[in-house]
Short mmCIF file of C-alpha atoms and ligand atoms in Angstrom, two decimals:
data_model
loop_
_atom_site.label_atom_id
_atom_site.label_comp_id
_atom_site.label_asym_id
_atom_site.label_seq_id
_atom_site.Cartn_x
_atom_site.Cartn_y
_atom_site.Cartn_z
CA MET A 152 -2.78 -26.85 16.69
CA ASN A 153 -2.77 -22.48 17.27
CA TYR A 154 -5.11 -21.32 14.68
CA ASN A 155 -2.86 -17.74 15.51
CA SER A 156 0.28 -19.61 14.25
CA ILE A 157 2.39 -18.74 11.35
CA VAL A 158 2.17 -22.10 10.70
CA PHE A 159 -1.81 -22.45 10.03
CA LYS A 160 -2.02 -19.12 8.78
CA LEU A 161 0.16 -18.72 6.03
CA GLY A 162 -0.72 -22.56 4.53
CA ALA A 163 -4.19 -21.91 5.65
CA THR A 164 -4.29 -18.42 2.33
CA ILE A 165 -1.63 -20.64 0.33
CA PHE A 166 -4.20 -23.23 0.24
CA VAL A 167 -7.24 -20.84 -0.78
CA ILE A 168 -5.38 -19.08 -3.36
CA LEU A 169 -4.01 -22.47 -5.19
CA THR A 170 -7.99 -23.28 -4.54
CA ALA A 171 -8.87 -19.78 -5.80
CA VAL A 172 -6.51 -20.43 -8.79
CA ILE A 173 -5.74 -23.83 -9.83
CA LEU A 174 -10.14 -24.59 -10.29
CA PRO A 175 -10.82 -21.98 -12.38
CA LEU A 176 -8.16 -23.02 -14.30
CA ILE A 177 -8.73 -26.92 -13.69
CA PHE A 178 -12.63 -26.18 -15.65
CA THR A 179 -11.32 -24.22 -18.06
CA ILE A 180 -9.21 -27.05 -19.74
CA ASP A 181 -11.11 -29.70 -18.83
CA ARG A 182 -13.99 -27.72 -20.69
CA LEU A 183 -11.71 -26.97 -23.72
CA ILE A 184 -10.65 -30.18 -24.27
CA ALA A 185 -14.16 -31.84 -23.88
CA ARG A 186 -15.13 -29.72 -26.41
CA SER A 187 -12.73 -30.14 -29.02
CA TYR A 188 -13.19 -33.67 -27.87
CA ILE A 189 -16.21 -33.24 -29.39
CA SER A 190 -16.13 -30.75 -32.59
CA ASP A 191 -13.44 -33.29 -33.34
CA ALA A 192 -15.96 -35.76 -33.27
CA HIS A 193 -18.60 -33.95 -35.93
CA ARG A 194 -15.54 -33.20 -38.24
CA GLN A 195 -14.69 -37.62 -38.31
CA ILE A 196 -18.68 -38.21 -38.63
CA HIS A 197 -18.87 -35.29 -41.68
CA GLN A 198 -16.11 -36.52 -43.62
CA LEU A 199 -18.00 -39.97 -43.25
CA ALA A 200 -21.16 -38.86 -44.70
CA GLU A 201 -19.43 -36.69 -47.31
CA GLN A 202 -17.56 -39.67 -48.43
CA TYR A 203 -19.68 -42.38 -48.40
CA SER A 204 -22.51 -40.00 -50.37
CA LYS A 205 -20.23 -39.12 -52.98
CA THR A 206 -19.65 -42.93 -53.76
CA LEU A 207 -23.33 -43.55 -53.61
CA ALA A 208 -23.31 -40.74 -56.61
CA ARG A 209 -20.75 -42.34 -58.50
CA GLN A 210 -21.96 -45.62 -58.15
CA GLY A 211 -24.98 -44.14 -59.33
CA ALA A 212 -27.11 -47.39 -56.80
CA ILE A 213 -27.57 -47.16 -53.30
CA ASP A 214 -25.64 -50.58 -52.46
CA ARG A 215 -26.87 -51.65 -49.29
CA SER A 216 -24.52 -54.25 -48.56
CA SER A 217 -20.99 -52.82 -49.03
CA LEU A 218 -23.28 -49.10 -46.10
CA GLN A 219 -23.55 -52.03 -44.55
CA THR A 220 -19.98 -52.84 -44.07
CA ALA A 221 -18.91 -49.17 -44.02
CA ALA A 222 -21.12 -49.08 -40.74
CA ASN A 223 -19.79 -51.36 -38.83
CA LEU A 224 -16.74 -51.10 -40.00
CA THR A 225 -16.22 -47.31 -38.79
CA GLY A 226 -18.23 -47.70 -35.64
CA THR A 227 -21.43 -45.87 -36.97
CA GLU A 228 -25.10 -45.88 -38.11
CA ILE A 229 -25.94 -44.79 -41.86
CA CYS A 230 -29.85 -43.64 -43.12
CA ILE A 231 -30.59 -42.69 -46.60
CA ILE A 232 -34.29 -40.77 -46.64
CA ASP A 233 -35.69 -39.00 -48.80
CA ARG A 234 -36.45 -34.82 -49.52
CA LYS A 235 -39.61 -35.97 -47.29
CA GLY A 236 -38.37 -38.14 -44.57
CA LYS A 237 -39.11 -41.23 -45.06
CA LEU A 238 -36.62 -43.41 -44.40
CA VAL A 239 -34.98 -45.51 -47.78
CA PHE A 240 -31.96 -47.64 -45.60
CA THR A 241 -30.32 -47.98 -42.07
CA SER A 242 -28.09 -49.24 -41.58
CA ASN A 243 -29.33 -50.11 -38.00
CA ASP A 244 -33.12 -51.61 -37.51
CA ARG A 245 -32.87 -50.45 -33.75
CA LEU A 246 -31.96 -47.12 -34.99
CA PHE A 247 -35.19 -46.01 -37.35
CA ARG A 248 -37.11 -49.00 -39.15
CA ARG A 249 -37.35 -49.23 -42.37
CA GLY A 250 -39.78 -47.11 -44.11
CA THR A 251 -41.60 -45.06 -41.49
CA HIS A 252 -39.94 -40.93 -41.27
CA VAL A 253 -37.23 -39.78 -39.03
CA SER A 254 -39.16 -37.46 -35.92
CA ARG A 255 -39.04 -34.20 -37.18
CA GLU A 256 -37.11 -32.36 -35.33
CA LEU A 257 -34.21 -34.37 -37.08
CA ALA A 258 -35.74 -34.25 -40.63
CA LYS A 259 -36.14 -30.27 -40.59
CA SER A 260 -32.02 -29.82 -39.30
CA VAL A 261 -30.28 -32.92 -40.94
CA ILE A 262 -32.85 -31.65 -44.88
CA LEU A 263 -32.86 -27.48 -44.09
CA LYS A 264 -29.42 -27.42 -43.41
CA LYS A 265 -26.91 -28.78 -45.75
CA GLU A 266 -24.71 -29.86 -43.99
CA ALA A 267 -26.13 -30.29 -40.53
CA GLN A 268 -24.08 -31.23 -37.46
CA ILE A 269 -26.23 -32.15 -34.36
CA GLU A 270 -26.51 -34.49 -30.97
CA TYR A 271 -29.71 -36.47 -31.30
CA LYS A 272 -31.22 -38.65 -28.61
CA ASN A 273 -33.08 -41.70 -30.28
CA PRO A 274 -36.90 -41.97 -28.81
CA ILE A 275 -36.44 -46.22 -29.02
CA ASN A 276 -33.05 -47.02 -28.43
CA HIS A 277 -32.73 -43.56 -25.35
CA GLN A 278 -28.96 -43.41 -27.15
CA THR A 279 -27.34 -39.69 -28.58
CA TYR A 280 -25.52 -39.59 -31.26
CA PHE A 281 -23.58 -36.48 -32.79
CA VAL A 282 -25.66 -36.41 -36.60
CA SER A 283 -24.14 -35.64 -40.25
CA GLY A 284 -26.59 -35.00 -42.91
CA ASN A 285 -24.87 -34.36 -46.16
CA SER A 286 -26.94 -34.03 -49.43
CA LEU A 287 -27.30 -37.49 -51.92
CA HIS A 288 -26.89 -37.08 -55.27
CA LEU A 289 -28.28 -40.27 -57.65
CA PHE A 290 -27.30 -39.02 -61.42
CA ASN A 291 -26.97 -35.64 -60.51
CA GLN A 292 -30.87 -35.32 -59.41
CA VAL A 293 -30.64 -34.65 -55.44
CA GLU A 294 -32.49 -37.42 -54.37
CA GLY A 295 -32.77 -37.24 -50.73
CA ARG A 296 -30.17 -37.36 -48.01
CA LEU A 297 -27.38 -39.82 -46.54
CA LEU A 298 -26.69 -39.66 -42.32
CA VAL A 299 -24.35 -40.48 -40.17
CA PHE A 300 -25.18 -41.27 -36.94
CA SER A 301 -21.77 -42.05 -34.35
CA SER A 302 -23.34 -42.80 -30.31
CA SER A 303 -21.47 -39.97 -28.23
CA ASP A 304 -22.04 -42.04 -25.02
CA LYS A 305 -18.44 -42.62 -26.24
CA ILE A 306 -17.26 -40.23 -26.62
CA ARG A 307 -18.75 -38.96 -22.65
CA LYS A 308 -16.79 -41.79 -21.74
CA SER A 309 -13.67 -40.84 -23.22
CA VAL A 310 -14.56 -36.52 -21.73
CA ASP A 311 -16.37 -38.20 -18.43
CA HIS A 312 -12.57 -40.41 -18.07
CA LEU A 313 -10.32 -37.81 -19.04
CA GLU A 314 -12.40 -35.10 -16.00
CA LEU A 315 -12.02 -37.99 -13.43
CA LEU A 316 -8.11 -37.45 -14.17
CA VAL A 317 -8.38 -34.25 -13.75
CA LEU A 318 -10.32 -34.21 -11.06
CA ALA A 319 -7.37 -36.66 -9.02
CA SER A 320 -4.54 -34.47 -10.58
CA MET A 321 -6.22 -30.97 -8.86
CA ILE A 322 -6.72 -33.07 -5.28
CA GLY A 323 -3.23 -34.17 -5.77
CA ALA A 324 -1.47 -30.78 -6.58
CA LEU A 325 -3.58 -29.84 -3.97
CA LEU A 326 -2.23 -32.18 -1.80
CA LEU A 327 1.86 -31.50 -3.05
CA ALA A 328 0.70 -27.59 -2.40
CA SER A 329 -0.68 -28.83 0.92
CA ILE A 330 2.34 -30.74 2.32
CA PHE A 331 4.79 -27.77 0.39
CA THR A 332 3.15 -24.95 2.30
CA TYR A 333 3.19 -27.13 5.61
CA VAL A 334 6.93 -27.85 4.83
CA ALA A 335 7.91 -24.16 3.93
CA SER A 336 5.85 -22.19 6.56
CA LYS A 337 7.49 -24.71 9.80
CA LYS A 338 10.29 -23.43 7.88
CA LEU A 339 9.30 -20.36 8.28
CA ALA A 340 8.42 -20.17 11.38
CA SER A 341 11.31 -22.09 13.18
CA PRO A 342 14.01 -19.32 13.74
CA LEU A 343 11.19 -17.34 14.26
CA LEU A 344 10.53 -19.08 16.95
CA GLN A 345 14.02 -19.08 17.81
CA MET A 346 14.66 -15.84 17.71
CA GLU A 347 11.72 -15.06 20.03
CA LYS A 348 13.56 -17.55 22.67
CA VAL A 349 16.89 -15.69 22.57
CA THR A 350 14.94 -12.31 22.53
CA ARG A 351 13.51 -13.35 26.26
CA GLU A 352 16.59 -14.76 26.69
CA VAL A 353 18.18 -11.62 26.57
CA ALA A 354 16.03 -9.90 28.16
CA LYS A 355 16.47 -12.14 30.68
CA GLY A 356 20.36 -10.98 30.59
CA LYS A 357 21.33 -14.04 29.35
CA PHE A 358 23.28 -11.64 26.79
CA TYR A 359 26.34 -13.61 25.74
CA ARG A 360 22.76 -15.63 23.61
CA LYS A 361 22.92 -15.33 20.20
CA VAL A 362 19.97 -16.07 17.37
CA ASP A 363 22.38 -18.66 14.59
CA ILE A 364 20.81 -18.04 11.98
CA SER A 365 22.84 -16.59 8.90
CA SER A 366 20.44 -16.68 5.54
CA ASN A 367 20.61 -13.78 3.40
CA ASP A 368 17.14 -12.46 3.68
CA GLU A 369 15.25 -10.70 6.01
CA LEU A 370 15.46 -13.48 8.92
CA GLY A 371 18.74 -13.15 8.53
CA SER A 372 19.18 -9.18 9.02
CA LEU A 373 16.17 -9.40 11.85
CA ALA A 374 18.53 -12.19 13.23
CA LEU A 375 21.79 -9.64 13.41
CA ALA A 376 19.28 -7.12 14.57
CA ILE A 377 18.39 -9.09 17.23
CA ASN A 378 22.35 -10.29 18.39
CA ASP A 379 23.42 -6.86 18.13
CA LEU A 380 20.69 -5.31 19.61
CA GLY A 381 21.79 -8.38 22.52
CA GLN A 382 25.35 -6.92 21.78
CA GLU A 383 24.36 -3.17 22.14
CA LEU A 384 22.60 -4.22 26.29
CA GLU A 385 26.00 -6.21 27.39
CA ARG A 386 27.57 -3.29 26.09
CA TYR A 387 25.57 -0.73 28.61
CA ARG A 388 24.63 -2.62 30.74
CA LYS A 389 28.60 -2.65 31.23
CA ARG A 390 28.55 1.39 30.92
CA GLN A 391 26.04 0.93 33.77
CA LYS A 392 28.46 -1.09 35.91
CA GLU A 393 31.37 0.87 35.37
CA PHE A 394 29.75 3.99 36.00
CA PHE A 395 28.37 3.15 39.64
CA ALA A 396 32.08 2.16 39.90
CA ASN A 397 33.35 5.67 39.53
CA VAL A 398 31.18 8.02 40.54
CA SER A 399 30.51 5.33 44.44
CA HIS A 400 34.85 5.48 43.96
CA ASP A 401 34.94 9.69 43.18
CA LEU A 402 32.56 9.93 45.72
CA ARG A 403 34.31 8.53 48.60
CA THR A 404 36.95 9.60 47.99
CA PRO A 405 37.27 13.27 48.35
CA ILE A 406 34.19 12.49 51.48
CA SER A 407 36.93 10.11 53.07
CA HIS A 408 39.26 12.98 52.47
CA ILE A 409 36.52 15.19 54.54
CA LYS A 410 36.42 12.59 57.06
CA GLY A 411 39.66 11.49 57.65
CA TYR A 412 40.81 15.67 58.63
CA ALA A 413 37.78 16.04 61.01
CA GLN A 414 38.61 13.62 62.38
CA VAL A 415 42.21 15.10 62.90
CA LEU A 416 40.49 18.46 64.60
CA HIS A 417 38.56 16.73 66.10
CA ASP A 418 40.78 14.84 67.65
CA ARG A 419 42.93 17.70 67.94
CA LEU A 420 45.89 15.75 66.20
CA TYR A 421 47.61 18.59 65.04
CA LYS A 422 51.88 20.53 65.83
CA ASN A 423 50.10 23.78 64.88
CA GLU A 424 47.96 26.33 63.75
CA GLN A 425 49.19 26.29 60.16
CA GLU A 426 48.39 22.93 60.49
CA GLN A 427 45.12 23.19 61.25
CA ASP A 428 44.48 25.89 58.50
CA LEU A 429 45.92 23.38 56.26
CA TYR A 430 42.87 20.58 57.12
CA LEU A 431 40.87 23.05 57.06
CA SER A 432 41.44 24.38 53.59
CA ILE A 433 41.56 20.52 53.03
CA ILE A 434 38.63 19.73 54.33
CA LEU A 435 37.43 22.57 51.86
CA ASP A 436 38.88 21.83 48.43
CA GLU A 437 36.96 18.50 49.25
CA SER A 438 34.14 19.37 49.94
CA ASN A 439 34.13 21.68 46.61
CA GLN A 440 35.23 18.85 44.14
CA LEU A 441 32.25 16.76 46.14
CA ASN A 442 30.18 19.14 44.70
CA ALA A 443 30.94 19.28 41.97
CA LEU A 444 30.84 16.43 41.37
CA ILE A 445 27.63 15.62 42.21
CA THR A 446 26.70 18.90 39.61
CA ASP A 447 27.97 17.34 37.32
CA LEU A 448 25.88 14.21 38.14
CA PHE A 449 22.80 16.11 38.11
CA GLU A 450 23.03 17.65 34.88
CA LEU A 451 24.82 14.48 33.68
CA SER A 452 21.44 12.46 34.66
CA LYS A 453 18.94 15.48 33.62
CA ILE A 454 20.52 14.82 29.67
CA GLU A 455 20.05 11.61 28.90
CA GLY A 456 16.94 11.60 31.04
CA GLY A 457 15.27 14.16 28.83
CA GLN A 458 14.97 16.20 31.25
CA LEU A 459 16.51 19.19 30.08
CA ASP A 460 14.22 22.05 28.69
CA LEU A 461 16.18 24.93 26.61
CA GLN A 462 15.02 28.04 26.74
CA PHE A 463 15.39 30.15 23.37
CA ASN A 464 16.78 33.74 23.25
CA TRP A 465 18.23 35.43 20.46
CA ILE A 466 21.89 35.57 21.74
CA ASN A 467 25.19 37.86 21.43
CA ILE A 468 27.64 36.18 20.92
CA HIS A 469 30.43 39.23 22.16
CA GLU A 470 28.31 39.31 25.05
CA LEU A 471 28.42 35.79 25.67
CA VAL A 472 32.42 34.87 25.52
CA GLU A 473 32.42 38.46 27.59
CA ASN A 474 30.98 36.96 30.10
CA CYS A 475 32.47 33.79 30.93
CA PHE A 476 35.99 35.84 30.61
CA LEU A 477 34.67 37.28 33.24
CA LYS A 478 34.11 34.18 35.70
CA VAL A 479 37.34 32.76 34.93
CA ALA A 480 39.08 35.88 34.89
CA LEU A 481 40.30 34.47 38.56
CA LYS A 482 41.27 31.37 38.01
CA ALA A 483 43.03 32.31 35.01
CA LYS A 484 44.83 34.62 36.58
CA GLN A 485 45.66 32.25 39.36
CA ARG A 486 48.17 30.29 36.62
CA GLU A 487 49.05 33.69 35.52
CA LEU A 488 47.34 32.79 32.19
CA ARG A 489 46.69 35.04 29.09
CA LEU A 490 42.94 35.16 28.38
CA TYR A 491 42.11 36.03 24.04
CA LYS A 492 39.33 37.05 21.90
CA GLU A 493 39.37 37.45 18.08
CA LEU A 494 35.33 37.24 17.54
CA ASP A 495 33.89 38.88 14.18
CA GLY A 496 32.31 41.23 13.54
CA LYS A 497 30.16 39.99 11.15
CA ILE A 498 28.75 37.26 13.88
CA PRO A 499 25.40 37.52 14.49
CA PHE A 500 22.61 37.06 17.38
CA VAL A 501 21.88 33.69 17.52
CA TYR A 502 18.76 31.58 18.68
CA THR A 503 19.33 29.39 21.27
CA ASP A 504 19.76 28.48 24.64
CA GLY A 505 22.45 31.39 25.49
CA VAL A 506 22.27 29.54 29.12
CA ARG A 507 23.24 25.58 27.65
CA LEU A 508 25.99 28.02 25.34
CA GLU A 509 27.86 29.32 29.18
CA GLN A 510 27.97 26.02 30.14
CA ILE A 511 29.78 24.78 26.45
CA LEU A 512 32.24 27.55 26.81
CA MET A 513 32.41 28.12 30.24
CA ASN A 514 33.26 23.89 31.11
CA LEU A 515 35.40 24.17 27.60
CA LEU A 516 37.53 27.61 29.20
CA GLU A 517 38.79 25.96 32.66
CA ASN A 518 39.76 22.62 30.34
CA ALA A 519 41.62 24.72 28.49
CA ILE A 520 43.36 27.00 31.99
CA ARG A 521 43.00 23.39 34.37
CA TYR A 522 45.28 21.36 31.23
CA ASN A 523 47.34 24.32 30.74
CA LYS A 524 50.91 25.28 31.61
CA ILE A 525 51.49 28.36 33.54
CA GLU A 526 52.55 31.61 31.58
CA GLY A 527 50.89 29.62 28.82
CA TYR A 528 47.29 31.42 27.19
CA VAL A 529 43.72 31.13 26.25
CA LYS A 530 42.24 31.88 22.87
CA VAL A 531 38.32 32.24 22.19
CA LYS A 532 38.06 32.56 18.44
CA GLY A 533 34.67 33.30 16.42
CA TRP A 534 33.42 33.56 12.44
CA VAL A 535 30.43 33.30 11.08
CA GLU A 536 31.40 30.40 7.64
CA LYS A 537 28.76 28.24 6.51
CA LYS A 538 25.53 29.98 7.77
CA LYS A 539 27.02 28.53 10.89
CA VAL A 540 28.73 30.25 13.60
CA HIS A 541 32.59 28.73 13.98
CA LEU A 542 34.29 29.68 18.13
CA SER A 543 36.99 28.13 18.98
CA ILE A 544 38.88 27.25 22.25
CA GLU A 545 42.71 26.75 21.65
CA ASP A 546 44.77 27.16 24.83
CA SER A 547 48.90 26.17 24.99
CA GLY A 548 48.41 23.42 27.75
CA VAL A 549 50.45 19.57 28.19
CA GLY A 550 47.81 18.47 24.54
CA ILE A 551 46.23 15.27 24.81
CA PRO A 552 47.71 12.22 23.49
CA ASP A 553 46.22 11.43 20.24
CA GLU A 554 45.32 8.00 21.89
CA ASP A 555 43.04 9.28 23.70
CA LEU A 556 41.39 11.76 21.24
CA PRO A 557 38.37 9.63 20.62
CA PHE A 558 37.81 8.56 24.49
CA ILE A 559 37.82 12.06 26.09
CA PHE A 560 34.09 12.67 25.25
CA GLU A 561 32.83 9.67 27.46
CA ARG A 562 31.38 10.07 30.74
CA PHE A 563 34.52 9.88 34.06
CA TYR A 564 37.46 9.47 31.34
CA LYS A 565 40.94 11.51 32.78
CA ILE A 566 43.87 11.29 31.00
CA ASP A 567 46.33 10.37 33.49
CA LYS A 568 45.02 10.30 37.31
CA SER A 569 47.77 13.42 38.52
CA ARG A 570 46.78 15.40 36.30
CA SER A 571 43.40 15.11 36.77
CA ASN A 572 43.47 15.08 40.33
CA ARG A 573 43.61 18.50 40.37
CA MET A 574 40.44 19.87 42.22
CA GLY A 575 37.55 20.23 40.39
CA SER A 576 38.18 17.36 37.74
CA THR A 577 35.87 14.99 37.12
CA GLY A 578 35.93 13.49 34.16
CA LEU A 579 32.42 14.96 33.22
CA GLY A 580 33.24 18.35 31.44
CA LEU A 581 33.00 17.54 27.84
CA SER A 582 30.51 14.79 28.28
CA ILE A 583 28.00 16.33 28.70
CA VAL A 584 29.39 19.35 26.80
CA LYS A 585 28.86 16.63 24.22
CA HIS A 586 25.85 16.95 24.95
CA LEU A 587 24.84 19.62 24.68
CA VAL A 588 26.29 20.81 21.10
CA TYR A 589 24.29 18.05 20.68
CA LEU A 590 21.24 19.50 22.08
CA LEU A 591 21.80 22.88 20.71
CA GLU A 592 22.27 21.14 16.75
CA GLY A 593 25.21 21.57 16.53
CA GLU A 594 28.74 20.20 16.22
CA ILE A 595 32.26 19.73 18.46
CA LYS A 596 35.33 18.34 17.12
CA VAL A 597 38.35 18.73 18.51
CA LYS A 598 42.62 19.22 17.76
CA SER A 599 45.90 19.27 19.79
CA LYS A 600 49.29 18.44 20.32
CA VAL A 601 51.18 16.82 23.33
CA ASN A 602 52.86 19.50 24.52
CA GLU A 603 52.23 22.56 23.05
CA GLY A 604 47.92 22.81 23.16
CA THR A 605 44.80 22.12 22.28
CA ALA A 606 41.52 23.12 20.13
CA PHE A 607 37.99 22.62 20.58
CA HIS A 608 35.74 23.89 17.95
CA VAL A 609 31.94 24.41 17.63
CA ALA A 610 30.10 25.28 15.13
CA LEU A 611 26.45 26.14 15.81
CA PRO A 612 23.35 26.92 13.96
CA PHE A 613 22.06 30.14 13.30
CA GLN A 614 18.81 29.45 14.04
CA LEU A 615 17.73 25.97 15.33
CA LYS A 616 15.65 24.09 13.65
CA ARG A 617 13.09 23.54 16.15
CA GLU A 618 12.48 26.55 19.22
CA LYS A 619 11.75 24.31 22.65
CA VAL A 620 12.88 21.00 22.85
CA THR A 621 12.98 18.05 25.87
CA THR A 622 15.27 15.68 24.29
CA LYS A 623 16.48 11.84 24.71
CA ILE A 624 19.98 11.06 24.97
CA GLY A 625 21.63 8.16 25.43
CA ASN A 626 19.25 5.87 26.89
CA GLU A 627 16.31 6.83 23.78
N1 ADP B 112 42.01 21.93 27.06
C1 ADP B 112 42.34 20.42 26.71
N2 ADP B 112 44.21 20.63 27.07
C2 ADP B 112 43.88 19.49 27.90
N3 ADP B 112 44.05 17.69 27.98
C3 ADP B 112 42.57 18.10 27.87
C4 ADP B 112 41.99 19.69 27.62
N4 ADP B 112 40.16 19.69 27.77
C5 ADP B 112 39.93 17.97 28.40
N5 ADP B 112 41.24 17.23 28.67
C6 ADP B 112 41.61 15.91 29.12
O1 ADP B 112 40.03 15.00 28.83
C7 ADP B 112 39.66 14.48 30.62
C8 ADP B 112 38.42 15.37 30.19
O2 ADP B 112 37.81 16.40 30.20
P1 ADP B 112 36.49 16.57 30.65
O3 ADP B 112 35.65 15.55 30.28
O4 ADP B 112 36.28 18.26 31.33
O5 ADP B 112 37.62 16.12 32.61
P2 ADP B 112 37.76 16.73 34.03
O6 ADP B 112 36.73 16.81 34.67
O7 ADP B 112 38.48 16.03 33.93
O8 ADP B 112 38.23 17.95 33.09
C9 ADP B 112 40.47 15.70 31.49
O9 ADP B 112 40.48 15.33 32.33
C10 ADP B 112 41.85 16.17 30.90
O10 ADP B 112 42.95 15.25 30.61
MG1 MG B 113 36.64 19.51 32.61
#
């Protein structure tokens, strides 16, 4: 027997509780029944004593033979004593001998009290009796008292019998309760054991294993939670696999280009200097691409690993946007794009991490430039609403199809390979942006129309609830 098992613990608890409740209950019931039995017996002999003394009073004399018959018929004993306690009549010589005195103790209780009801142990036959005494009036004079004796042994025996019955039923109830408890706790423990087994298998990588419990209670919801956990782990592992596949693919592509063109240059397989320059610039571009990918990966792993320490300061949004514009000005010029900003003068300083906020803006601006049309525009708007600073980065670019919108914040999600093959595209930018916005306690939304343009909308609180945080996202 495993004393630590739930079956034992639950069973023992229920058993102890039941015993603690049933035992005193049964004791009380037993007392109550015994008492009512005894008081019934008292009442009966009291009525008899009353009846006999009335009859005798009516007759005016002691009719010994009818008294004897009455005693025999009712299974009681009748005695008559005079005022001094001397025995005048007894239906049973073994109870008292005629002419003797009843014991002083008995005489006292049945003579002094008008209606005495006592329990009396006869020293002659060693039997215990319930006794009831009544005054006896003969010729309107108090002649003495009539006593009715009823053996209490019979009643005691009935009470004992009853007690035995009660005890047997108690043992029966406890036995039944024990069986019920055993069955109930086994029933309770079996889904737990099943859940333990499935959880261990899921931990070993068998994510398809499911707990088969559909009850509508806590156990049911625990089973559901375990199944959800298994599903979530399966999804996580799938994502992880995809992630490594993406990383290795995206690393291998530029490396193989670099290797190939370096080999061509090394073997001097180019026709002229122009071709040599072209190959060199391809190597340079691919190195940049590799660099971008490694930087983004490193950034993402830092954020997801919760190793990003935020540095908080009061940030001037106007200056921040201006700074970003300066950084992307050249790229914008190369693509003949105009950069606008429409910032509300009321935007206050914001207490946030300036470096991270700039990273967010730079990512969104670079996208707005990269996925724009020639001679288009990029506009940054800023305003204050509901105690938040709102920034929107709009472009006149190619737009994002509706079916792709829900996924663009996922790692490595690129809409169409041909356009994302453009240099610098890693598919990680928006994923980083989403994490950073979350870290700065903000929100990000996107609206887009194909061939018209895209608008990313970021809302940030004036001041963060926590000042310095080391956060964990993704693998929390
Ligand atoms: N402003 C935008 N206009 C159109 N498409 C966009 C824009 N921003 C992002 N996208 C699309 O979403 C994809 C994911 O963006 P991102 O995560 O920044 O990766 P990437 O490194 O490709 O820029 C991009 O490949 C692009 O197809
Ligand atoms: Mg990007």
